[in-house]
Amino acid sequence: MEKMSTYLVTKLMDTSSFKTLFATAEIRIYSGAVPATADAAAGTVIATVTEAGDAALVWAASAAAGVLAKGAAAWADSSGSNAGGVATYYRLVTKSDTDGADTTTYPRVQGTVGVGSGDMNLGNATLAASTTFTLEVFTQTLPPN
């Protein structure tokens, strides 16, 4: 089940929309043990998903029935600079999130990754370094289900 950071929940309940909070978003995919909370420090990044040219992710114009989908542009990790490895979890984060320490000052959504299971389903959970990884479909549901 996806987990939301303390900061994200507080802002959603108070003053901000999900799209506003993630206006400069990227998805980081990690290997290793899944942190207990989205506030916890993360492990090894094996892919960083952005739009072309390292641009922030763009969402669909509107949500339908509590589900917000990715925009039409490709979301991919084409940098080839990440380590590669077996994907175990992901985080939707802002580009400014350092992700290296326990914190409650960034919006984050964290979910598990698997093949046929998990919050993010991949055809192959082993991501190779220096290889383009494309995320064809991504949706965010509130509340997470």
Coordinates of C-alpha atoms in Angstrom, one line a residue:
M1 CA 0.0 0.0 0.0
E2 CA 1.3 3.4 -0.9
K3 CA 2.4 5.7 1.9
M4 CA 2.4 9.5 2.0
S5 CA 4.8 11.7 3.8
T6 CA 3.7 13.8 6.8
Y7 CA 4.3 17.0 4.8
L8 CA 2.2 15.8 1.9
V9 CA -0.8 14.8 4.1
T10 CA -0.6 18.1 6.1
K11 CA -0.5 20.2 2.9
L12 CA -3.3 18.3 1.2
M13 CA -5.5 18.7 4.3
D14 CA -4.6 22.4 4.6
T15 CA -3.7 24.5 1.6
S16 CA -2.4 22.8 -1.5
S17 CA -3.5 20.6 -4.3
F18 CA -1.6 17.4 -5.3
K19 CA -0.7 18.8 -8.7
T20 CA 0.7 22.0 -7.1
L21 CA 2.8 20.1 -4.6
F22 CA 4.2 17.9 -7.4
A23 CA 4.6 20.6 -10.1
T24 CA 8.4 19.8 -10.2
A25 CA 8.1 16.0 -9.8
E26 CA 10.1 13.0 -10.7
I27 CA 9.8 9.3 -9.8
R28 CA 12.8 7.7 -8.2
I29 CA 13.0 3.9 -8.3
Y30 CA 15.1 2.2 -5.6
S31 CA 16.6 -1.2 -4.8
G32 CA 16.9 -2.6 -1.3
A33 CA 14.7 -2.7 1.8
V34 CA 11.5 -0.6 1.6
P35 CA 11.6 2.2 4.3
A36 CA 8.9 2.0 7.0
T37 CA 7.6 5.5 6.1
A38 CA 7.8 8.0 3.3
D39 CA 9.5 10.3 5.7
A40 CA 12.4 8.0 6.1
A41 CA 15.7 8.2 4.3
A42 CA 15.8 6.2 1.0
G43 CA 18.2 3.7 -0.4
T44 CA 20.0 3.3 -3.7
V45 CA 18.3 5.0 -6.7
I46 CA 18.4 2.7 -9.7
A47 CA 16.2 4.9 -12.1
T48 CA 15.0 8.5 -12.1
V49 CA 11.9 9.0 -14.3
T50 CA 11.4 12.5 -15.8
E51 CA 10.1 13.9 -19.0
A52 CA 12.4 14.5 -22.0
G53 CA 15.5 16.5 -21.2
D54 CA 15.2 15.9 -17.4
A55 CA 12.0 18.0 -17.3
A56 CA 9.5 17.7 -14.4
L57 CA 6.7 15.3 -14.9
V58 CA 3.5 16.7 -16.4
W59 CA 0.1 15.4 -15.2
A60 CA -3.2 15.1 -17.1
A61 CA -5.3 18.3 -17.2
S62 CA -7.8 17.0 -14.7
A63 CA -8.5 14.0 -12.4
A64 CA -11.4 11.7 -12.9
A65 CA -13.1 10.0 -9.9
G66 CA -10.1 10.7 -7.6
V67 CA -7.5 9.3 -10.2
L68 CA -4.8 11.6 -11.7
A69 CA -2.9 10.2 -14.7
K70 CA 0.4 11.1 -16.3
G71 CA 0.2 13.5 -19.2
A72 CA 0.7 12.4 -22.8
A73 CA 4.5 12.9 -22.9
A74 CA 6.8 10.0 -22.3
W75 CA 8.1 9.5 -18.8
A76 CA 11.5 7.8 -18.8
D77 CA 14.9 7.4 -17.3
S78 CA 17.2 8.0 -20.2
S79 CA 20.1 9.5 -18.3
G80 CA 22.0 6.2 -18.0
S81 CA 23.6 7.6 -14.9
N82 CA 21.8 5.5 -12.3
A83 CA 23.2 2.3 -10.8
G84 CA 20.7 -0.3 -12.2
G85 CA 19.5 -3.2 -10.0
V86 CA 16.3 -4.9 -8.8
A87 CA 13.5 -2.4 -8.2
T88 CA 11.7 -2.9 -4.8
Y89 CA 10.1 0.5 -4.3
Y90 CA 9.5 4.0 -5.7
R91 CA 8.9 7.5 -4.6
L92 CA 7.1 10.3 -6.3
V93 CA 9.1 13.3 -5.1
T94 CA 9.9 16.9 -6.0
K95 CA 13.2 17.5 -7.8
S96 CA 14.5 19.5 -4.8
D97 CA 14.0 16.5 -2.4
T98 CA 17.4 15.3 -1.3
D99 CA 15.9 12.0 -0.1
G100 CA 18.9 11.2 1.9
A101 CA 17.7 11.8 5.5
D102 CA 14.6 11.4 7.6
T103 CA 12.5 14.5 7.0
T104 CA 9.0 15.8 7.2
T105 CA 9.6 18.8 4.9
Y106 CA 9.0 17.3 1.5
P107 CA 5.9 15.9 -0.2
R108 CA 6.5 12.2 -1.0
V109 CA 4.4 9.2 -2.2
Q110 CA 6.1 5.9 -1.6
G111 CA 5.0 2.5 -3.0
T112 CA 6.3 -1.0 -3.7
V113 CA 7.5 -2.3 -7.1
G114 CA 7.0 -5.8 -8.4
V115 CA 6.2 -7.9 -11.4
G116 CA 2.5 -8.6 -11.3
S117 CA 2.3 -7.2 -7.7
G118 CA 3.0 -4.0 -5.8
D119 CA 1.8 -0.5 -6.2
M120 CA 3.9 -0.1 -9.4
N121 CA 3.8 -3.2 -11.7
L122 CA 6.7 -3.7 -14.1
G123 CA 7.3 -6.3 -16.8
N124 CA 10.8 -6.8 -15.4
A125 CA 11.9 -5.5 -12.0
T126 CA 15.6 -5.7 -13.0
L127 CA 16.6 -2.4 -14.4
A128 CA 19.9 -2.2 -16.3
A129 CA 22.3 0.8 -15.9
S130 CA 22.8 2.9 -19.0
T131 CA 19.5 1.6 -20.5
T132 CA 16.4 3.7 -21.1
F133 CA 13.5 2.7 -18.8
T134 CA 10.1 4.1 -19.9
L135 CA 7.0 4.3 -17.6
E136 CA 4.1 3.9 -20.0
V137 CA 1.3 4.3 -17.5
F138 CA 1.2 6.0 -14.1
T139 CA -1.8 7.1 -12.1
Q140 CA -2.2 8.5 -8.6
T141 CA -5.3 7.8 -6.6
L142 CA -6.5 9.6 -3.5
P143 CA -7.0 8.2 -1.1
P144 CA -4.4 5.5 -2.0
N145 CA -6.0 2.2 -2.4

